Amino acid sequence: MKGLMTERPLRIADVLEFAAEVHPAAEIVSVRDEGDVHRETYREAANRVAQLAHGLRRLGIKPGDRVATLAWNGYRHFELYYAISGIGAVCHTINPRVPDDQLTYIVEHAGDSLIFADLSLVPILERLAPTLPAGLRYGVLTDAAHAPQSSLELIVYEELLAAEEPLMDWPELPEDTASGLCYTSGTTGEPKGTLYTHRSTVLHALFVSVSLPKILRTGRRILPVVPLFHVNAWGLPYSAPLTGASLVMPGAKLDGPSLFEVMERESVFSAWGVPTVWLGLLAEIEAKGRLPKGLGSIVVGGSAAPLAMVEAFEKKGVDVCHAWGMTEMSPIGTVGEFSDHHAGLSGADRNLQKAKQGRRVFGVELKIVDDDGQKLPHDGKAVGALYARANTVTSGYFRNEAANEAVFDGDGWFQTGDIASIDPDGFLTIADRLKDLIKSGGEWISSIDLENVAMGHPEVANCAVIAVADAKWGERPLLVVVPGETQPSKTEIFALLAEHFAKWQLPDGIVFAENLPLTATGKVSKRTLRKIYAQHVPTDDDKAALVGAMEARGE
Amino acid sequence: MKGLMTERPLRIADVLEFAAEVHPAAEIVSVRDEGDVHRETYREAANRVAQLAHGLRRLGIKPGDRVATLAWNGYRHFELYYAISGIGAVCHTINPRVPDDQLTYIVEHAGDSLIFADLSLVPILERLAPTLPAGLRYGVLTDAAHAPQSSLELIVYEELLAAEEPLMDWPELPEDTASGLCYTSGTTGEPKGTLYTHRSTVLHALFVSVSLPKILRTGRRILPVVPLFHVNAWGLPYSAPLTGASLVMPGAKLDGPSLFEVMERESVFSAWGVPTVWLGLLAEIEAKGRLPKGLGSIVVGGSAAPLAMVEAFEKKGVDVCHAWGMTEMSPIGTVGEFSDHHAGLSGADRNLQKAKQGRRVFGVELKIVDDDGQKLPHDGKAVGALYARANTVTSGYFRNEAANEAVFDGDGWFQTGDIASIDPDGFLTIADRLKDLIKSGGEWISSIDLENVAMGHPEVANCAVIAVADAKWGERPLLVVVPGETQPSKTEIFALLAEHFAKWQLPDGIVFAENLPLTATGKVSKRTLRKIYAQHVPTDDDKAALVGAMEARGE
């Protein structure tokens, strides 16, 4: 039997309208390229979003059109999120760090009709314009005084707003209307686009907000290091106004001292970003001998946080919340928040749980399965392919039927591409990316497990484990090490690894490199490493060091 | 353009499954009729809910069937909420205090096929069985040892569960499936039923939870005095498990000393109920000279909280949150939570805002309109008919087309029946119920305003203002006073009122009564008062007292 309740579409515009009314003084603070600090309240932002929406309509933007952004974190980027989706168009965020050919591909594949770029990113568009679609229009996120001379005909953002009314009667949109588009950076194959809806976006904000009540609420000030061009900045542009938290956009400088300064000045309570950023902040905290005033929370995701980092923050009284998600998941799937039954956890056990990837948020279902697709137990031991199902998960890539076939099972679960275990308490541990796993003689070897142990050597600054083709075993692991101040000996590294792994799981060789290649989203590009070391064979000193380590173990 | 995100139905069963997994140790504590205290965790509750669902199916309960409850607050009532809705049936909560004829009407109108009653309420069913539908079956919420001898054939709750599996693969239900049914007590006309859906119920829990992050989160213990038979206990059976808060059900004794004791023993942080209950608790707090340990929050609704009560709690460090809502609104529409810009509010201004009825929660739209249906400004002065629109608002009463016509405007807004103003900060003030307003010579007089001032007299224990028909003015106000320890003089009361109102707004007369008649939900029944005093004409001492008060004012 159907119930008798009003059905109103969940709409993104309502989030900011609500913030403007209920949390009018909560604000967006932006450190600008120019070096100054800009402030606007949610009330002011809502007015400017209305102006922008009218301006977009004047430019001819219609429901369903894709309007792209090429921008760092800042209030104008935030405003684009709301104005574009508010009129039924699609806000397509583009990572400015993707290679030229990918950017060209993405703009063309998305069918963007207009692209707004930060002042500092206009040169990218000028360079690529000849390869971009002929009908594409260009805008620059600045005012008339700062607008650059350009080979492009540029719409000036503030000029566009200036002529318009600061009020908008937002159109009624079905809640499955497309609202946003984000492409994954494509470590294999071409980039693939996830097309978010108003429903998925509002539900994601609600799901995450009820999971993080100590962070997402009035009076809190949150700093997203995670970019607005990267999976919706983990949803903060929606969850912060929804709950009345303020946003502090840190600008381009993300080194430890710069972050410390802005966090202290702006009384930031919670900062969200990838582990490497927090390592830099930690160093500054150690140097200063104190925390930035008011800091109480770090939310970490993107890749696994080292246990030592978790320990260091927790010891200083900063709560570490490990989150996990994907572009295809809006993105957040899990958060490392504790519940009543964790009250008795001791320091070490507590930190071990905190270093895992967290537990599912309400609304997101997770399962791990074996090679035959059979569900595996959540016992903390079984490791399998991780699947997710939720209103916040993609139902298929944009204009890419071929890619869809591989990633959904018969019940509509999305294959995340991760290999994971889930412990009896619901905490997720990502063992590896499926494509990074090394299959040696029919057995799987986790690259992440090897890397985590190798990172424990004091002179290993960074490292990565990749598969190298092997005639006998199929694949064998190779460890690539970025040395610290002095180069560690291979024997020492093998000995350290031999404490934790069986002989067949150990790398066949170790190579030293000055640095590791990164993807556009700042992750280590194992795809590039695999190409570089495709022909690598173990050297004599590899073999000697391995034998030495084995002998020390008595084998 | 449609987006490409998975659409999963919002489902009530998922709330408790989530709590069982993520907040397994949070618990439901129930003070039982027997006098003992029962405890079960959400994990245990989820298992029992699965058993109950299997049991209901064994009894032949099918999707769409209405299963009624006649019960106080307790874990079994909580379990019925989830098991009934989980299998696609409708949980119909009935207020045990409604008059016999209304209860009979409600059960027949709803078409209930089964009704579960608490042990202490079985006599009601035994008494009414001859007038209830022939096919109706009966259940008792107890175990075999306590099952009563009865003229009815009673299904024993614990027997029903005992044979079943504690696991359930909950059916896929469209999110607009009916899940719950609650009748308003009908101060005019027959009771009318609101038919909730899975979508409205889950969204209500999300909307309220993100608005009250300091209350609804892990580690918090919440005591609902508001009954589970009364508009879903303000949604707590859903929002508490969703956020990992524990529930403490206080049992039948709701006097100040009993509440103080259970709150202290169970470390209750937040208690939810109507103002009269908190007046009793306040008296006990004054007597003891301290708060129950851990108490930090009172959520008050159902009727307006006296300013003095707000002041008393706030002074002791207890945060008062005034909420407002209706059965037809799931029920919560507003909560009195502050935001950043309230930080500078001084004590008196702060309390004045806190005594208002709060601001809209996310997802609920409010408007006030004049007699022509034109929107009025939110300036704190304009008073008009209050309308609401939301996913959590009824779209029409159950099997009652006639009643629907009067309550929706052309844009689908629901007429709440309240007359209200909204201040520039979004805070709602309910001026009156539309039907309680007194229309005198074409002008409106607010009964609530008069009552609030009269309550300021130290010897007015309680009071109500009603309309009495008047040949010249149409209607004129009459004040009914329940005296305190000594009877106040009419002159004093008129003098007090004359400080705040124009002469034409003052009552024509004052009558004294031992007590005020109440509705089944504990509100003053003005309908009954109007009947009692329909023929009342001002007496000579009314006139003399009024003249005296006017002379004292210099008129």
Short mmCIF file of C-alpha atoms in Angstrom, two decimals, chain B residues 83-333:
data_model
loop_
_atom_site.label_atom_id
_atom_site.label_comp_id
_atom_site.label_asym_id
_atom_site.label_seq_id
_atom_site.Cartn_x
_atom_site.Cartn_y
_atom_site.Cartn_z
CA ALA B 83 8.93 -5.43 12.42
CA ILE B 84 5.54 -4.29 11.11
CA SER B 85 6.92 -1.69 8.71
CA GLY B 86 9.83 -3.95 7.76
CA ILE B 87 7.55 -6.50 6.07
CA GLY B 88 5.58 -3.80 4.28
CA ALA B 89 2.67 -3.67 6.73
CA VAL B 90 1.52 -0.52 8.54
CA CYS B 91 2.19 0.13 12.22
CA HIS B 92 -0.91 1.88 13.54
CA THR B 93 -0.23 3.41 16.96
CA ILE B 94 -3.32 4.12 19.06
CA ASN B 95 -3.51 6.46 22.03
CA PRO B 96 -4.89 4.41 24.96
CA ARG B 97 -6.42 7.57 26.42
CA VAL B 98 -8.90 8.30 23.63
CA PRO B 99 -12.58 7.86 24.57
CA ASP B 100 -14.09 4.46 23.87
CA ASP B 101 -16.14 5.62 20.91
CA GLN B 102 -13.08 7.16 19.25
CA LEU B 103 -10.99 4.05 19.79
CA THR B 104 -13.70 1.93 18.21
CA TYR B 105 -13.99 4.38 15.33
CA ILE B 106 -10.22 4.44 14.76
CA VAL B 107 -9.77 0.67 14.71
CA GLU B 108 -12.67 0.23 12.30
CA HIS B 109 -11.69 3.14 10.06
CA ALA B 110 -8.10 1.96 9.86
CA GLY B 111 -9.22 -1.59 9.07
CA ASP B 112 -6.79 -3.07 11.58
CA SER B 113 -6.38 -6.84 11.35
CA LEU B 114 -4.43 -7.33 14.57
CA ILE B 115 -3.89 -5.26 17.70
CA PHE B 116 -1.14 -5.67 20.31
CA ALA B 117 -1.78 -4.26 23.79
CA ASP B 118 0.30 -3.85 26.90
CA LEU B 119 -0.69 -6.08 29.79
CA SER B 120 -2.27 -3.14 31.63
CA LEU B 121 -4.31 -2.14 28.58
CA VAL B 122 -5.86 -5.51 27.77
CA PRO B 123 -8.96 -4.60 29.85
CA ILE B 124 -9.73 -1.81 27.38
CA LEU B 125 -9.83 -4.34 24.56
CA GLU B 126 -11.87 -6.78 26.61
CA ARG B 127 -14.40 -4.05 27.32
CA LEU B 128 -14.59 -2.83 23.71
CA ALA B 129 -14.32 -6.17 21.91
CA PRO B 130 -18.10 -6.42 21.32
CA THR B 131 -18.04 -3.14 19.38
CA LEU B 132 -14.82 -3.87 17.48
CA PRO B 133 -14.74 -5.58 14.06
CA ALA B 134 -15.39 -9.32 14.20
CA GLY B 135 -12.24 -10.35 12.35
CA LEU B 136 -9.86 -8.39 14.55
CA ARG B 137 -7.21 -10.46 16.34
CA TYR B 138 -5.60 -9.60 19.66
CA GLY B 139 -2.07 -9.84 21.05
CA VAL B 140 -0.56 -9.06 24.44
CA LEU B 141 2.94 -7.65 24.95
CA THR B 142 4.21 -10.08 27.54
CA ASP B 143 5.52 -13.60 28.01
CA ALA B 144 3.70 -16.83 28.79
CA ALA B 145 4.31 -16.53 32.51
CA HIS B 146 2.57 -13.16 32.69
CA ALA B 147 -0.16 -13.75 30.10
CA PRO B 148 -3.54 -12.98 31.64
CA GLN B 149 -6.73 -14.99 31.75
CA SER B 150 -8.88 -13.19 29.24
CA SER B 151 -12.21 -13.27 27.47
CA LEU B 152 -10.15 -12.67 24.31
CA GLU B 153 -8.03 -15.17 22.46
CA LEU B 154 -4.63 -13.52 23.00
CA ILE B 155 -1.47 -14.03 20.95
CA VAL B 156 1.38 -13.89 23.46
CA TYR B 157 4.18 -11.69 22.11
CA GLU B 158 7.15 -13.62 23.47
CA GLU B 159 5.64 -16.93 22.34
CA LEU B 160 5.29 -15.50 18.86
CA LEU B 161 8.98 -14.58 18.76
CA ALA B 162 10.38 -17.68 20.44
CA ALA B 163 9.99 -20.00 17.48
CA GLU B 164 11.57 -17.72 14.90
CA GLU B 165 14.96 -17.00 13.38
CA PRO B 166 16.77 -13.84 14.53
CA LEU B 167 17.77 -12.94 10.99
CA MET B 168 15.69 -11.42 8.21
CA ASP B 169 16.35 -10.61 4.60
CA TRP B 170 14.11 -7.53 4.52
CA PRO B 171 11.94 -7.25 1.40
CA GLU B 172 12.61 -4.58 -1.19
CA LEU B 173 9.83 -2.00 -0.80
CA PRO B 174 9.25 1.09 -2.92
CA GLU B 175 10.05 4.03 -0.68
CA ASP B 176 6.51 5.41 -0.90
CA THR B 177 5.18 2.27 0.77
CA ALA B 178 2.98 3.05 3.78
CA SER B 179 4.79 2.32 7.05
CA GLY B 180 2.83 3.94 9.86
CA LEU B 181 -0.56 5.36 10.70
CA CYS B 182 -1.49 7.80 13.45
CA TYR B 183 -4.85 9.49 14.09
CA THR B 184 -5.14 12.99 15.50
CA SER B 185 -7.34 13.10 18.53
CA GLY B 186 -9.95 15.19 16.79
CA THR B 187 -10.92 18.24 18.81
CA THR B 188 -13.38 18.84 15.99
CA GLY B 189 -14.98 16.08 13.98
CA GLU B 190 -13.85 12.47 13.77
CA PRO B 191 -10.16 11.52 14.19
CA LYS B 192 -8.13 11.80 11.00
CA GLY B 193 -5.26 9.47 10.06
CA THR B 194 -1.83 10.37 8.70
CA LEU B 195 -0.27 7.55 6.67
CA TYR B 196 3.52 7.80 6.84
CA THR B 197 5.88 6.27 4.27
CA HIS B 198 9.34 4.73 4.48
CA ARG B 199 10.67 7.77 2.63
CA SER B 200 9.00 10.32 4.92
CA THR B 201 10.11 8.45 8.02
CA VAL B 202 13.76 8.03 7.04
CA LEU B 203 14.03 11.60 5.74
CA HIS B 204 12.43 12.90 8.96
CA ALA B 205 15.06 11.06 11.00
CA LEU B 206 17.83 12.50 8.82
CA PHE B 207 16.42 16.05 8.84
CA VAL B 208 16.01 16.11 12.64
CA SER B 209 19.35 14.43 13.31
CA VAL B 210 21.39 16.96 11.32
CA SER B 211 19.57 19.74 13.18
CA LEU B 212 20.36 18.38 16.65
CA PRO B 213 23.97 17.11 16.44
CA LYS B 214 24.66 17.86 20.08
CA ILE B 215 21.83 15.57 21.18
CA LEU B 216 21.51 12.92 18.50
CA ARG B 217 24.87 11.16 18.49
CA THR B 218 26.78 8.24 19.95
CA GLY B 219 27.27 8.27 23.68
CA ARG B 220 24.10 10.30 24.32
CA ARG B 221 21.25 8.85 26.35
CA ILE B 222 17.82 10.26 25.52
CA LEU B 223 14.63 9.92 27.53
CA PRO B 224 11.38 10.23 25.58
CA VAL B 225 8.52 11.20 27.86
CA VAL B 226 6.60 11.81 24.65
CA PRO B 227 4.74 8.55 24.01
CA LEU B 228 5.43 6.11 21.21
CA PHE B 229 1.66 6.11 20.57
CA HIS B 230 1.80 9.86 19.95
CA VAL B 231 3.22 10.97 16.58
CA ASN B 232 6.11 8.52 16.59
CA ALA B 233 7.49 9.87 19.86
CA TRP B 234 8.71 12.84 17.84
CA GLY B 235 10.69 10.45 15.66
CA LEU B 236 13.08 9.24 18.38
CA PRO B 237 12.57 5.53 17.62
CA TYR B 238 14.24 6.31 14.28
CA SER B 239 16.64 9.19 14.94
CA ALA B 240 18.19 7.60 18.04
CA PRO B 241 19.31 4.33 16.38
CA LEU B 242 20.28 6.22 13.23
CA THR B 243 22.77 8.29 15.21
CA GLY B 244 23.73 5.72 17.85
CA ALA B 245 22.04 7.45 20.81
CA SER B 246 20.54 5.22 23.50
CA LEU B 247 16.87 5.41 24.50
CA VAL B 248 15.65 5.39 28.11
CA MET B 249 11.92 4.63 28.35
CA PRO B 250 10.75 5.95 31.73
CA GLY B 251 7.68 3.78 32.29
CA ALA B 252 4.33 4.97 33.60
CA LYS B 253 5.51 7.22 36.45
CA LEU B 254 6.19 10.67 35.04
CA ASP B 255 6.09 12.79 38.20
CA GLY B 256 9.13 14.92 39.04
CA PRO B 257 10.73 12.62 41.65
CA SER B 258 10.30 9.48 39.52
CA LEU B 259 11.75 11.18 36.45
CA PHE B 260 14.66 12.62 38.46
CA GLU B 261 15.48 9.16 39.77
CA VAL B 262 15.48 7.37 36.42
CA MET B 263 17.35 10.20 34.71
CA GLU B 264 20.07 10.16 37.33
CA ARG B 265 20.37 6.37 37.40
CA GLU B 266 20.56 6.13 33.62
CA SER B 267 22.74 9.22 33.03
CA VAL B 268 20.18 10.79 30.72
CA PHE B 269 21.63 13.70 28.74
CA SER B 270 18.48 14.87 26.96
CA ALA B 271 14.81 14.46 27.85
CA TRP B 272 11.93 15.10 25.43
CA GLY B 273 8.36 15.97 26.37
CA VAL B 274 5.61 18.53 26.98
CA PRO B 275 6.01 21.56 29.29
CA THR B 276 3.91 20.23 32.18
CA VAL B 277 6.27 17.30 32.67
CA TRP B 278 9.26 19.63 32.91
CA LEU B 279 7.51 21.84 35.46
CA GLY B 280 7.26 18.75 37.68
CA LEU B 281 10.92 17.91 37.11
CA LEU B 282 11.92 21.51 37.86
CA ALA B 283 10.13 21.38 41.21
CA GLU B 284 12.09 18.24 42.11
CA ILE B 285 15.35 19.86 40.99
CA GLU B 286 14.59 22.88 43.21
CA ALA B 287 13.74 20.57 46.13
CA LYS B 288 16.97 18.60 45.72
CA GLY B 289 19.02 21.70 45.00
CA ARG B 290 20.74 20.03 42.03
CA LEU B 291 20.26 18.54 38.57
CA PRO B 292 20.10 14.83 37.81
CA LYS B 293 23.71 13.93 37.04
CA GLY B 294 24.49 14.33 33.32
CA LEU B 295 21.39 16.27 32.31
CA GLY B 296 22.31 18.82 29.65
CA SER B 297 19.29 19.22 27.42
CA ILE B 298 15.51 19.46 27.47
CA VAL B 299 13.53 19.27 24.26
CA VAL B 300 10.06 20.70 24.74
CA GLY B 301 7.05 20.68 22.44
CA GLY B 302 3.34 19.89 22.27
CA SER B 303 2.45 23.32 23.63
CA ALA B 304 4.29 26.55 24.36
CA ALA B 305 6.88 26.43 27.15
CA PRO B 306 6.46 29.22 29.73
CA LEU B 307 9.33 31.70 29.61
CA ALA B 308 9.92 31.15 33.34
CA MET B 309 10.55 27.47 32.67
CA VAL B 310 13.06 28.24 29.94
CA GLU B 311 14.83 30.69 32.26
CA ALA B 312 14.96 28.23 35.14
CA PHE B 313 16.57 25.45 33.07
CA GLU B 314 18.97 27.73 31.18
CA LYS B 315 20.12 29.27 34.49
CA LYS B 316 21.05 25.80 35.70
CA GLY B 317 23.04 25.12 32.53
CA VAL B 318 20.44 22.94 30.84
CA ASP B 319 19.96 23.83 27.18
CA VAL B 320 16.27 24.20 26.31
CA CYS B 321 15.31 23.39 22.73
CA HIS B 322 11.75 24.28 21.83
CA ALA B 323 10.38 22.18 19.00
CA TRP B 324 7.12 22.45 17.11
CA GLY B 325 5.31 20.06 14.85
CA MET B 326 2.16 18.10 14.16
CA THR B 327 0.98 14.53 13.66
CA GLU B 328 0.57 15.45 9.99
CA MET B 329 4.26 16.51 9.90
CA SER B 330 5.90 13.28 11.17
CA PRO B 331 5.99 15.48 13.47
CA ILE B 332 8.93 17.89 13.76
CA GLY B 333 8.89 21.11 11.73
#
